[in-house]
Coordinates of C-alpha atoms and ligand atoms in Angstrom, one line a residue:
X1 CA -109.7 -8.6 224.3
X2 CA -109.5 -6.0 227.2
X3 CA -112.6 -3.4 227.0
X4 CA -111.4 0.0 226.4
X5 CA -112.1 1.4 229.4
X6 CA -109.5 -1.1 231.1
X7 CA -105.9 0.3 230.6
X8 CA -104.0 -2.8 231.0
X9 CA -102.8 -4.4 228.1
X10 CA -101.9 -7.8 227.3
X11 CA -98.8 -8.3 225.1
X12 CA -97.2 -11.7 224.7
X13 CA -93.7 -12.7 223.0
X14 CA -93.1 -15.8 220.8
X15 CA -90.5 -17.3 218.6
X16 CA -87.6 -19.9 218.4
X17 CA -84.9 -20.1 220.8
X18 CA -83.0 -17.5 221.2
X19 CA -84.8 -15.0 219.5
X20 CA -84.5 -12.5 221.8
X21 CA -87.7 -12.7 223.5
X22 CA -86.4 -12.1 227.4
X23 CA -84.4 -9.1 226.1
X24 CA -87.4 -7.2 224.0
X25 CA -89.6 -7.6 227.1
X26 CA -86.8 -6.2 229.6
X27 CA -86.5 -2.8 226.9
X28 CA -90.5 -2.8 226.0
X29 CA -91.2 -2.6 230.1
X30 CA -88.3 -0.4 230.1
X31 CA -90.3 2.1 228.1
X32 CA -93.8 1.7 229.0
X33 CA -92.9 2.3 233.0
X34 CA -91.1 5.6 231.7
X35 CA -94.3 6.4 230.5
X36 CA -96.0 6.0 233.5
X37 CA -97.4 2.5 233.1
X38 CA -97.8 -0.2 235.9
X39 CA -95.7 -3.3 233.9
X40 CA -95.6 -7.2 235.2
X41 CA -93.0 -9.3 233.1
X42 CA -93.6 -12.6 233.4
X43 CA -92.6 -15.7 231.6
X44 CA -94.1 -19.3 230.5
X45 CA -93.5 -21.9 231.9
X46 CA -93.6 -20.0 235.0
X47 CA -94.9 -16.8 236.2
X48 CA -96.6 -17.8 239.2
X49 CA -94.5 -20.4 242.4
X50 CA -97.0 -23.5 241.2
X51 CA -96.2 -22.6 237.2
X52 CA -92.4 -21.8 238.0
X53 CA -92.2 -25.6 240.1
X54 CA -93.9 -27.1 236.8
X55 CA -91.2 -25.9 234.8
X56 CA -88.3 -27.3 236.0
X57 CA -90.0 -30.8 235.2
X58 CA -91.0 -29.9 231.9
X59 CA -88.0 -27.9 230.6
X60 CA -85.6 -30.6 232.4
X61 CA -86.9 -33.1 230.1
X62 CA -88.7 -35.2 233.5
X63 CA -91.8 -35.2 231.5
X64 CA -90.8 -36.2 228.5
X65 CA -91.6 -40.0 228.7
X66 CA -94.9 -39.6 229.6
X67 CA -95.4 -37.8 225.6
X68 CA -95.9 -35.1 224.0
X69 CA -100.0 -34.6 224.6
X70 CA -99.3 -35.1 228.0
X71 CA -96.5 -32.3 228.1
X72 CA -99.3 -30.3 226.8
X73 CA -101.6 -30.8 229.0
X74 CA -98.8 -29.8 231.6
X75 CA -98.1 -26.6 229.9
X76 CA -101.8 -25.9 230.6
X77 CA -101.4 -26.8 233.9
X78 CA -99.3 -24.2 234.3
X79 CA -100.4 -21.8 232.3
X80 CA -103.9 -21.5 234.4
X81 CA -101.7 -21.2 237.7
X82 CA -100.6 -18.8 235.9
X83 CA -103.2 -17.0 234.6
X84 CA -105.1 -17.1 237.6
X85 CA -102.3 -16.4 240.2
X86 CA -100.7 -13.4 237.8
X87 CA -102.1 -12.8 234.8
X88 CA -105.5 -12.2 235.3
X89 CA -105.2 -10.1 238.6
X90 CA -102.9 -7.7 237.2
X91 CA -104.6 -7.3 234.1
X92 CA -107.6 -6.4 236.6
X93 CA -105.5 -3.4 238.2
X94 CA -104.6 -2.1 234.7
X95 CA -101.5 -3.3 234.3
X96 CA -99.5 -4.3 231.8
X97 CA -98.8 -7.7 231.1
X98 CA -95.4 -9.0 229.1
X99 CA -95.3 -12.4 228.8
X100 CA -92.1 -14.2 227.8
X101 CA -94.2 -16.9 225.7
X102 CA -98.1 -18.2 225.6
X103 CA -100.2 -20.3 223.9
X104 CA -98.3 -19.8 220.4
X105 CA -95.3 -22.1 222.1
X106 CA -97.7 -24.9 222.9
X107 CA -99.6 -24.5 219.3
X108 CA -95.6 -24.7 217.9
X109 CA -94.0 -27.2 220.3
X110 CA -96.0 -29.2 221.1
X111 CA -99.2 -29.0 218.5
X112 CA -97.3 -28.6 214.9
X113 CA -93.9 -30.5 216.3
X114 CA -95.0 -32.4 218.7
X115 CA -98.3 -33.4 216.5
X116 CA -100.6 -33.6 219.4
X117 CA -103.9 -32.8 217.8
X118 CA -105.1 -29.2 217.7
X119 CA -108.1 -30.0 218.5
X120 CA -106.7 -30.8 222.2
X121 CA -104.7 -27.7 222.0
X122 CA -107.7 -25.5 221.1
X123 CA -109.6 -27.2 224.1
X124 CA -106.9 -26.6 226.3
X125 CA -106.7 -22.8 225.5
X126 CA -110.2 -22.1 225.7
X127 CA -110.0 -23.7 228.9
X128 CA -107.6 -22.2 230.1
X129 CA -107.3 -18.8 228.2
X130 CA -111.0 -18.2 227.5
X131 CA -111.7 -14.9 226.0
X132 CA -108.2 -13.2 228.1
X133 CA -106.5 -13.3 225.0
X134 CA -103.0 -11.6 224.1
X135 CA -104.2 -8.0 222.7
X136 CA -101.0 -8.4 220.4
X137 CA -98.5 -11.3 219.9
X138 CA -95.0 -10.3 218.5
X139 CA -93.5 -13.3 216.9
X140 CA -90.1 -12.3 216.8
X141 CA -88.3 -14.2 213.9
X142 CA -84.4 -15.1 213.0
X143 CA -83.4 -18.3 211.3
X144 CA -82.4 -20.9 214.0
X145 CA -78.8 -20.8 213.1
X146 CA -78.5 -17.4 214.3
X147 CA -80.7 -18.2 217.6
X148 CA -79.1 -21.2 218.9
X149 CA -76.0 -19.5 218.3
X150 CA -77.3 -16.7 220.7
X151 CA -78.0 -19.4 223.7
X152 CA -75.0 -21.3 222.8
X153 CA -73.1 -18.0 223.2
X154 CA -74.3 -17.5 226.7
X155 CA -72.8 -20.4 227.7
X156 CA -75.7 -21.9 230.4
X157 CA -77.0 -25.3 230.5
X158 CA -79.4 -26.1 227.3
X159 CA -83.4 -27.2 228.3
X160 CA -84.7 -30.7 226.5
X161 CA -86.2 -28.1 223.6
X162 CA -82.8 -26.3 222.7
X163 CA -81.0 -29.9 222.1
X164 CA -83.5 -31.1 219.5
X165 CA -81.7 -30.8 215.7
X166 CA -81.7 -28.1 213.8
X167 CA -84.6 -29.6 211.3
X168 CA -86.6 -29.1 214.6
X169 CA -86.2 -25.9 214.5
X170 CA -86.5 -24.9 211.2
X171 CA -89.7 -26.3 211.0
X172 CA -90.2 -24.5 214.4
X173 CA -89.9 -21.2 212.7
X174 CA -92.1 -22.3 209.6
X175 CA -95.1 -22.6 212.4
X176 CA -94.6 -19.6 213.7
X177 CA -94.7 -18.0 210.6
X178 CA -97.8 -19.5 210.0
X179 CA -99.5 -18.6 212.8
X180 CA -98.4 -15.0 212.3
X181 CA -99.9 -15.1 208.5
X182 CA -102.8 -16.7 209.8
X183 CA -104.0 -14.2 212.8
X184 CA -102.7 -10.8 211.2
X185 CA -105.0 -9.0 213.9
X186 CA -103.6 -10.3 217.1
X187 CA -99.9 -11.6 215.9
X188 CA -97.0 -9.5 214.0
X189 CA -94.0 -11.1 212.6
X190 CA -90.8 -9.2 213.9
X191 CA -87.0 -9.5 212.0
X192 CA -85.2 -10.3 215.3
X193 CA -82.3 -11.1 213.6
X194 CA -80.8 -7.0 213.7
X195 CA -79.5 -5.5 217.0
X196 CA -81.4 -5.5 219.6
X197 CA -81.7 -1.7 219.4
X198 CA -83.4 -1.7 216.1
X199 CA -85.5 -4.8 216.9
X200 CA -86.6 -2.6 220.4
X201 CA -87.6 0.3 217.9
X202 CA -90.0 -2.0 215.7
X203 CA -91.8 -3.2 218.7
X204 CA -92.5 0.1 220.2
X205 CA -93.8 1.0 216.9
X206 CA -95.7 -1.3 216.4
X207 CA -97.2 -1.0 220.6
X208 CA -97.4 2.7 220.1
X209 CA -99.5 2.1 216.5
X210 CA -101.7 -1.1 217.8
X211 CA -102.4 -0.2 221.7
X212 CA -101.0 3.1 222.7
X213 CA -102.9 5.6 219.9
X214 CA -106.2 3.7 220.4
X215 CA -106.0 3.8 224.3
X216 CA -105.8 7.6 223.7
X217 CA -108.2 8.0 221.1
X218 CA -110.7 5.8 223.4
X219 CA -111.0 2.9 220.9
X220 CA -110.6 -1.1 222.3
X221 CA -106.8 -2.7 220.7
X222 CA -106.7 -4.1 217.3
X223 CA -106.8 -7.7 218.9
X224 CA -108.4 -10.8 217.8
X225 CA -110.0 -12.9 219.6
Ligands
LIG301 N1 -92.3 -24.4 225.7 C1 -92.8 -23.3 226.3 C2 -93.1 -25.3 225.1 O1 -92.7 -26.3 224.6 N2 -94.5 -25.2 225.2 C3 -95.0 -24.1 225.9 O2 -96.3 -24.0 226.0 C4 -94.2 -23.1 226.5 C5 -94.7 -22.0 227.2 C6 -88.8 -22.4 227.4 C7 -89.0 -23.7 226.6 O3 -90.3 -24.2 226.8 C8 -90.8 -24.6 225.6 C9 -90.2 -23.7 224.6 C10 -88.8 -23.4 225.1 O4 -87.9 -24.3 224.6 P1 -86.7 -21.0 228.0 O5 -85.4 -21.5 228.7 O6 -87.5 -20.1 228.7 O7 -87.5 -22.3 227.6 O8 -86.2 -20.6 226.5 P2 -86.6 -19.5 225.6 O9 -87.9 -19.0 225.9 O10 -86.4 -19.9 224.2 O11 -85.5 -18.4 226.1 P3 -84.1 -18.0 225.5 O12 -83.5 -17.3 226.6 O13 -83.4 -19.2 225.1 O14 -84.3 -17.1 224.3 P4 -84.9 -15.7 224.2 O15 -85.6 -15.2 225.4 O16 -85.6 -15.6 222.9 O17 -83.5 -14.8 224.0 P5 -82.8 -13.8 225.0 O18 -83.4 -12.5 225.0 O19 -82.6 -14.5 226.3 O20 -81.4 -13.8 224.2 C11 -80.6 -14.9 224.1 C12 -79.1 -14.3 224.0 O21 -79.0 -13.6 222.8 C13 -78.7 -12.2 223.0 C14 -78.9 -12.0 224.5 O22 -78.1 -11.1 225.1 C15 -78.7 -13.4 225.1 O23 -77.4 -13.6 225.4 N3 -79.5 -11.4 222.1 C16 -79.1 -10.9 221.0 N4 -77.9 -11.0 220.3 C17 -77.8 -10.3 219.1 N5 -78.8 -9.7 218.5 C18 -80.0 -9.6 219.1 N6 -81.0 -8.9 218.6 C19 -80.2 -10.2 220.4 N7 -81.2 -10.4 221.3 C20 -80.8 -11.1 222.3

């Protein structure tokens, strides 16, 4: 959790496939740099040249053979190139941070789906992570039906996660409502299956009410560690 005397905030999006998760960061930056703010968008796998290369093996399915613990422990590969190389500094210049997935995608992919064991996963993060936590999570939620109709609709080339069966990703959706339910204080389930107008007005509700009102009054975010 950021002190409150740091204005940069750490906000990071999670749900199924197409969810809408690229399109709510693109409108939530939107706003925030109206408002002044300093925003970085960035995106998992990814967000950093040595995190972007490492995603083209894992989302073209080059990785796959070697398992699904070893997948996550190239997710966190990536995610500290990331955090170190974007992340982190920006957050140290007091800027906001947007983040097009986190740790939530290797909890759901590859810890509850894949079954590696979450005691690895929880290593990994703490690693990795440490106490630069997401000051809120928005788990944006639609039943997979309507999602992978969304990134069938767009018409590009599907990644090795988007061709698994739909029982994949209904159960995807289960986790993440569970993680939501189970960290109230960092996480906060969105219905992402209305317009993306309407699901644009719920997040900045819910940013204005858990980060932007405490930054005035002077208090740290709601977040959890
Ligand atoms: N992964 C990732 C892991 O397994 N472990 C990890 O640790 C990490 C970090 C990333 C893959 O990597 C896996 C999970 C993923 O499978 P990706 O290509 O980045 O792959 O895929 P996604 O993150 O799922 O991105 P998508 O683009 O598929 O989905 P988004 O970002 O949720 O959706 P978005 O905004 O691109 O929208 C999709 C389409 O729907 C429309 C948009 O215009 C777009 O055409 N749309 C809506 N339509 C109607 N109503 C709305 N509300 C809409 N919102 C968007």
């Amino acid at each position: 959790m950021r002190s409150m005397t740091t204005t940069g905030r750490f906000i990071t999006f999670e749900g199924g496939e197409g969810a809408g998760k690229t399109t709510q960061v693109r409108r939530l930056a939107e706003r925030l740099r109206l408002l002044g703010r300093e925003v970085v968008e960035t995106r998992e796998p990814g967000g950093s040249p040595g995190a972007e290369a490492m995603r083209h093996i894992l989302l073209k399915g080059i990785a796959k053979p070697l398992g699904t613990e070893a997948e996550a422990m190239l997710f966190a590969a990536a995610r500290d190139d990331h955090m170190v190389t974007t992340i982190r500094p920006a957050l140290a210049r007091g800027s906001w941070v947007l983040c097009d997935r986190f740790i939530d995608s290797t909890r759901v992919y590859q810890g509850a789906l894949g079954n590696v064991d979450p005691r690895l996963i929880r290593e990994l993060e703490h690693v990795v992570v440490g106490t630069d936590m997401p000051d809120l999570t928005l788990v944006l939620d639609v039943p997979p039906e309507t999602g992978l109709a969304r990134v069938h609709a767009r018409g590009e080339a599907t990644n090795r996660f988007e061709e698994e069966n739909l029982q994949y990703h209904r159960e995807l959706r289960t986790a993440y409502r569970e993680i939501a339910e189970g960290e109230p204080e960092r996480c906060l389930l969105i219905d992402a299956s209305q317009s993306p107008e309407v699901v644009a007005v719920r997040i900045w509700m819910a940013v204005q009410e858990r980060l932007l009102r405490p930054l005035r009054e002077g208090q740290a975010p709601r977040a959890a560690g």
